[in-house]
GROMACS .gro file of N, CA and C in nm:
model
  285
    1UNK      N    1  11.744  11.112  15.296
    1UNK     CA    2  11.697  11.116  15.159
    1UNK      C    3  11.575  11.026  15.148
    2UNK      N    4  11.475  11.070  15.077
    2UNK     CA    5  11.354  10.993  15.060
    2UNK      C    6  11.314  10.987  14.913
    3UNK      N    7  11.236  10.890  14.883
    3UNK     CA    8  11.185  10.872  14.747
    3UNK      C    9  11.034  10.878  14.753
    4UNK      N   10  10.977  10.963  14.670
    4UNK     CA   11  10.833  10.974  14.667
    4UNK      C   12  10.783  10.915  14.534
    5UNK      N   13  10.685  10.829  14.543
    5UNK     CA   14  10.630  10.762  14.426
    5UNK      C   15  10.493  10.819  14.396
    6UNK      N   16  10.472  10.857  14.271
    6UNK     CA   17  10.342  10.904  14.227
    6UNK      C   18  10.259  10.780  14.192
    7UNK      N   19  10.171  10.741  14.284
    7UNK     CA   20  10.097  10.616  14.265
    7UNK      C   21  10.006  10.619  14.142
    8UNK      N   22   9.953  10.733  14.108
    8UNK     CA   23   9.869  10.742  13.987
    8UNK      C   24   9.951  10.715  13.861
    9UNK      N   25  10.069  10.771  13.858
    9UNK     CA   26  10.155  10.751  13.742
    9UNK      C   27  10.198  10.605  13.731
   10UNK      N   28  10.230  10.544  13.843
   10UNK     CA   29  10.268  10.403  13.843
   10UNK      C   30  10.150  10.317  13.798
   11UNK      N   31  10.033  10.346  13.849
   11UNK     CA   32   9.914  10.270  13.810
   11UNK      C   33   9.885  10.285  13.661
   12UNK      N   34   9.903  10.406  13.609
   12UNK     CA   35   9.882  10.430  13.466
   12UNK      C   36   9.981  10.348  13.384
   13UNK      N   37  10.107  10.338  13.431
   13UNK     CA   38  10.207  10.259  13.361
   13UNK      C   39  10.169  10.112  13.362
   14UNK      N   40  10.121  10.062  13.476
   14UNK     CA   41  10.078   9.921  13.482
   14UNK      C   42   9.959   9.897  13.389
   15UNK      N   43   9.866   9.990  13.385
   15UNK     CA   44   9.752   9.977  13.294
   15UNK      C   45   9.798   9.973  13.149
   16UNK      N   46   9.894  10.058  13.115
   16UNK     CA   47   9.948  10.059  12.979
   16UNK      C   48  10.017   9.927  12.947
   17UNK      N   49  10.087   9.871  13.045
   17UNK     CA   50  10.156   9.743  13.024
   17UNK      C   51  10.058   9.630  12.996
   18UNK      N   52   9.942   9.635  13.057
   18UNK     CA   53   9.841   9.531  13.034
   18UNK      C   54   9.789   9.534  12.891
   19UNK      N   55   9.792   9.651  12.828
   19UNK     CA   56   9.744   9.664  12.691
   19UNK      C   57   9.847   9.620  12.587
   20UNK      N   58   9.972   9.607  12.626
   20UNK     CA   59  10.079   9.575  12.530
   20UNK      C   60  10.051   9.448  12.452
   21UNK      N   61  10.019   9.335  12.516
   21UNK     CA   62  10.000   9.213  12.435
   21UNK      C   63   9.893   9.228  12.328
   22UNK      N   64   9.780   9.287  12.362
   22UNK     CA   65   9.672   9.301  12.265
   22UNK      C   66   9.712   9.397  12.153
   23UNK      N   67   9.770   9.511  12.189
   23UNK     CA   68   9.812   9.608  12.088
   23UNK      C   69   9.915   9.549  11.993
   24UNK      N   70  10.014   9.482  12.049
   24UNK     CA   71  10.121   9.423  11.968
   24UNK      C   72  10.063   9.315  11.876
   25UNK      N   73   9.976   9.231  11.928
   25UNK     CA   74   9.922   9.122  11.847
   25UNK      C   75   9.828   9.173  11.738
   26UNK      N   76   9.761   9.285  11.760
   26UNK     CA   77   9.679   9.342  11.654
   26UNK      C   78   9.768   9.383  11.536
   27UNK      N   79   9.881   9.448  11.568
   27UNK     CA   80   9.975   9.488  11.463
   27UNK      C   81  10.038   9.366  11.398
   28UNK      N   82  10.075   9.268  11.479
   28UNK     CA   83  10.137   9.146  11.426
   28UNK      C   84  10.040   9.069  11.338
   29UNK      N   85   9.914   9.062  11.381
   29UNK     CA   86   9.812   8.993  11.302
   29UNK      C   87   9.791   9.059  11.167
   30UNK      N   88   9.791   9.192  11.165
   30UNK     CA   89   9.777   9.264  11.038
   30UNK      C   90   9.896   9.235  10.947
   31UNK      N   91  10.015   9.228  11.006
   31UNK     CA   92  10.135   9.197  10.926
   31UNK      C   93  10.128   9.054  10.872
   32UNK      N   94  10.091   8.960  10.958
   32UNK     CA   95  10.080   8.819  10.917
   32UNK      C   96   9.983   8.806  10.799
   33UNK      N   97   9.869   8.872  10.810
   33UNK     CA   98   9.768   8.866  10.704
   33UNK      C   99   9.820   8.929  10.575
   34UNK      N  100   9.890   9.041  10.590
   34UNK     CA  101   9.942   9.113  10.473
   34UNK      C  102  10.044   9.029  10.396
   35UNK      N  103  10.127   8.951  10.467
   35UNK     CA  104  10.230   8.873  10.398
   35UNK      C  105  10.183   8.732  10.362
   36UNK      N  106  10.059   8.700  10.398
   36UNK     CA  107  10.003   8.570  10.359
   36UNK      C  108   9.985   8.568  10.207
   37UNK      N  109  10.034   8.465  10.139
   37UNK     CA  110  10.021   8.457   9.993
   37UNK      C  111   9.875   8.473   9.948
   38UNK      N  112   9.862   8.537   9.834
   38UNK     CA  113   9.729   8.565   9.781
   38UNK      C  114   9.717   8.502   9.643
   39UNK      N  115   9.625   8.409   9.630
   39UNK     CA  116   9.595   8.352   9.499
   39UNK      C  117   9.450   8.387   9.468
   40UNK      N  118   9.360   8.319   9.534
   40UNK     CA  119   9.218   8.349   9.518
   40UNK      C  120   9.162   8.419   9.641
   41UNK      N  121   9.248   8.447   9.738
   41UNK     CA  122   9.207   8.523   9.855
   41UNK      C  123   9.162   8.441   9.974
   42UNK      N  124   9.153   8.309   9.959
   42UNK     CA  125   9.102   8.225  10.068
   42UNK      C  126   9.189   8.236  10.193
   43UNK      N  127   9.320   8.229  10.176
   43UNK     CA  128   9.410   8.231  10.292
   43UNK      C  129   9.400   8.364  10.366
   44UNK      N  130   9.408   8.474  10.295
   44UNK     CA  131   9.398   8.604  10.362
   44UNK      C  132   9.260   8.626  10.422
   45UNK      N  133   9.159   8.582  10.351
   45UNK     CA  134   9.022   8.600  10.400
   45UNK      C  135   8.997   8.522  10.529
   46UNK      N  136   9.068   8.412  10.546
   46UNK     CA  137   9.048   8.326  10.663
   46UNK      C  138   9.162   8.337  10.765
   47UNK      N  139   9.232   8.449  10.762
   47UNK     CA  140   9.335   8.479  10.861
   47UNK      C  141   9.286   8.596  10.943
   48UNK      N  142   9.282   8.578  11.075
   48UNK     CA  143   9.234   8.686  11.163
   48UNK      C  144   9.297   8.674  11.300
   49UNK      N  145   9.288   8.783  11.375
   49UNK     CA  146   9.345   8.788  11.510
   49UNK      C  147   9.232   8.793  11.611
   50UNK      N  148   9.240   8.704  11.709
   50UNK     CA  149   9.143   8.701  11.819
   50UNK      C  150   9.222   8.720  11.948
   51UNK      N  151   9.198   8.832  12.015
   51UNK     CA  152   9.272   8.869  12.136
   51UNK      C  153   9.421   8.866  12.107
   52UNK      N  154   9.494   8.768  12.158
   52UNK     CA  155   9.638   8.763  12.135
   52UNK      C  156   9.678   8.641  12.051
   53UNK      N  157   9.585   8.592  11.969
   53UNK     CA  158   9.611   8.474  11.886
   53UNK      C  159   9.584   8.506  11.740
   54UNK      N  160   9.679   8.472  11.655
   54UNK     CA  161   9.659   8.484  11.511
   54UNK      C  162   9.610   8.349  11.463
   55UNK      N  163   9.495   8.348  11.396
   55UNK     CA  164   9.436   8.224  11.347
   55UNK      C  165   9.441   8.221  11.195
   56UNK      N  166   9.497   8.113  11.144
   56UNK     CA  167   9.498   8.087  11.000
   56UNK      C  168   9.405   7.968  10.980
   57UNK      N  169   9.281   7.998  10.948
   57UNK     CA  170   9.174   7.898  10.948
   57UNK      C  171   9.152   7.839  10.809
   58UNK      N  172   9.253   7.765  10.761
   58UNK     CA  173   9.244   7.696  10.633
   58UNK      C  174   9.343   7.581  10.635
   59UNK      N  175   9.313   7.476  10.566
   59UNK     CA  176   9.387   7.352  10.576
   59UNK      C  177   9.533   7.356  10.534
   60UNK      N  178   9.570   7.447  10.448
   60UNK     CA  179   9.706   7.449  10.396
   60UNK      C  180   9.791   7.559  10.460
   61UNK      N  181   9.748   7.608  10.575
   61UNK     CA  182   9.822   7.714  10.645
   61UNK      C  183   9.964   7.669  10.679
   62UNK      N  184   9.978   7.545  10.723
   62UNK     CA  185  10.111   7.493  10.756
   62UNK      C  186  10.204   7.491  10.637
   63UNK      N  187  10.150   7.455  10.521
   63UNK     CA  188  10.232   7.453  10.399
   63UNK      C  189  10.278   7.594  10.363
   64UNK      N  190  10.188   7.690  10.369
   64UNK     CA  191  10.226   7.828  10.338
   64UNK      C  192  10.330   7.878  10.438
   65UNK      N  193  10.308   7.846  10.565
   65UNK     CA  194  10.400   7.893  10.668
   65UNK      C  195  10.536   7.823  10.658
   66UNK      N  196  10.538   7.707  10.598
   66UNK     CA  197  10.665   7.635  10.579
   66UNK      C  198  10.741   7.687  10.457
   67UNK      N  199  10.685   7.787  10.388
   67UNK     CA  200  10.754   7.847  10.274
   67UNK      C  201  10.728   7.779  10.142
   68UNK      N  202  10.618   7.704  10.132
   68UNK     CA  203  10.588   7.631  10.009
   68UNK      C  204  10.515   7.716   9.906
   69UNK      N  205  10.526   7.846   9.921
   69UNK     CA  206  10.469   7.938   9.824
   69UNK      C  207  10.578   8.035   9.781
   70UNK      N  208  10.581   8.064   9.653
   70UNK     CA  209  10.680   8.161   9.604
   70UNK      C  210  10.653   8.300   9.661
   71UNK      N  211  10.530   8.326   9.700
   71UNK     CA  212  10.496   8.458   9.754
   71UNK      C  213  10.540   8.476   9.899
   72UNK      N  214  10.565   8.367   9.969
   72UNK     CA  215  10.609   8.376  10.109
   72UNK      C  216  10.714   8.269  10.135
   73UNK      N  217  10.829   8.289  10.076
   73UNK     CA  218  10.935   8.188  10.086
   73UNK      C  219  10.983   8.168  10.229
   74UNK      N  220  10.968   8.269  10.312
   74UNK     CA  221  11.007   8.259  10.454
   74UNK      C  222  10.888   8.225  10.544
   75UNK      N  223  10.775   8.193  10.482
   75UNK     CA  224  10.655   8.168  10.560
   75UNK      C  225  10.600   8.299  10.616
   76UNK      N  226  10.513   8.287  10.715
   76UNK     CA  227  10.455   8.408  10.775
   76UNK      C  228  10.494   8.422  10.922
   77UNK      N  229  10.514   8.311  10.991
   77UNK     CA  230  10.542   8.317  11.136
   77UNK      C  231  10.675   8.383  11.167
   78UNK      N  232  10.781   8.343  11.098
   78UNK     CA  233  10.913   8.400  11.125
   78UNK      C  234  10.916   8.551  11.110
   79UNK      N  235  10.872   8.603  10.995
   79UNK     CA  236  10.870   8.748  10.980
   79UNK      C  237  10.777   8.818  11.081
   80UNK      N  238  10.668   8.752  11.117
   80UNK     CA  239  10.576   8.811  11.213
   80UNK      C  240  10.637   8.815  11.353
   81UNK      N  241  10.714   8.715  11.388
   81UNK     CA  242  10.782   8.714  11.518
   81UNK      C  243  10.877   8.834  11.527
   82UNK      N  244  10.945   8.865  11.418
   82UNK     CA  245  11.033   8.982  11.417
   82UNK      C  246  10.954   9.110  11.441
   83UNK      N  247  10.835   9.119  11.382
   83UNK     CA  248  10.749   9.236  11.404
   83UNK      C  249  10.707   9.243  11.550
   84UNK      N  250  10.672   9.129  11.608
   84UNK     CA  251  10.632   9.125  11.749
   84UNK      C  252  10.746   9.174  11.838
   85UNK      N  253  10.866   9.125  11.814
   85UNK     CA  254  10.981   9.167  11.894
   85UNK      C  255  11.005   9.317  11.883
   86UNK      N  256  10.998   9.370  11.762
   86UNK     CA  257  11.017   9.513  11.740
   86UNK      C  258  10.909   9.594  11.811
   87UNK      N  259  10.784   9.551  11.797
   87UNK     CA  260  10.673   9.624  11.859
   87UNK      C  261  10.681   9.621  12.012
   88UNK      N  262  10.720   9.508  12.068
   88UNK     CA  263  10.734   9.499  12.214
   88UNK      C  264  10.843   9.596  12.261
   89UNK      N  265  10.955   9.596  12.191
   89UNK     CA  266  11.062   9.688  12.228
   89UNK      C  267  11.016   9.833  12.218
   90UNK      N  268  10.942   9.866  12.113
   90UNK     CA  269  10.891  10.002  12.097
   90UNK      C  270  10.794  10.038  12.210
   91UNK      N  271  10.707   9.945  12.246
   91UNK     CA  272  10.611   9.971  12.354
   91UNK      C  273  10.682   9.991  12.488
   92UNK      N  274  10.784   9.911  12.515
   92UNK     CA  275  10.858   9.925  12.640
   92UNK      C  276  10.932  10.058  12.645
   93UNK      N  277  10.991  10.097  12.533
   93UNK     CA  278  11.059  10.228  12.528
   93UNK      C  279  10.961  10.342  12.553
   94UNK      N  280  10.839  10.326  12.503
   94UNK     CA  281  10.737  10.430  12.518
   94UNK      C  282  10.698  10.448  12.665
   95UNK      N  283  10.702  10.340  12.742
   95UNK     CA  284  10.667  10.347  12.883
   95UNK      C  285  10.774  10.421  12.958
   0.00000   0.00000   0.00000
């Protein structure tokens, strides 16, 4: 009995796996920004994703993430981590 491996298909799967972190973080960054409290727009306007990092570029980001806003009582990181976990699972199932 022998096993034959389609090297092109395996390579394509590895290439797809390399894209997972960036794809997942783009979706997670959009979610993080969407659930960021909105008053005058400063927090959302200064929240962005760079490669695989979500940046909240304003001084009170920690306070908002700690749930000190009625609009985001659970903060933004916890709910975003759940999105990341779900998206990773979906991406792995797709492979």
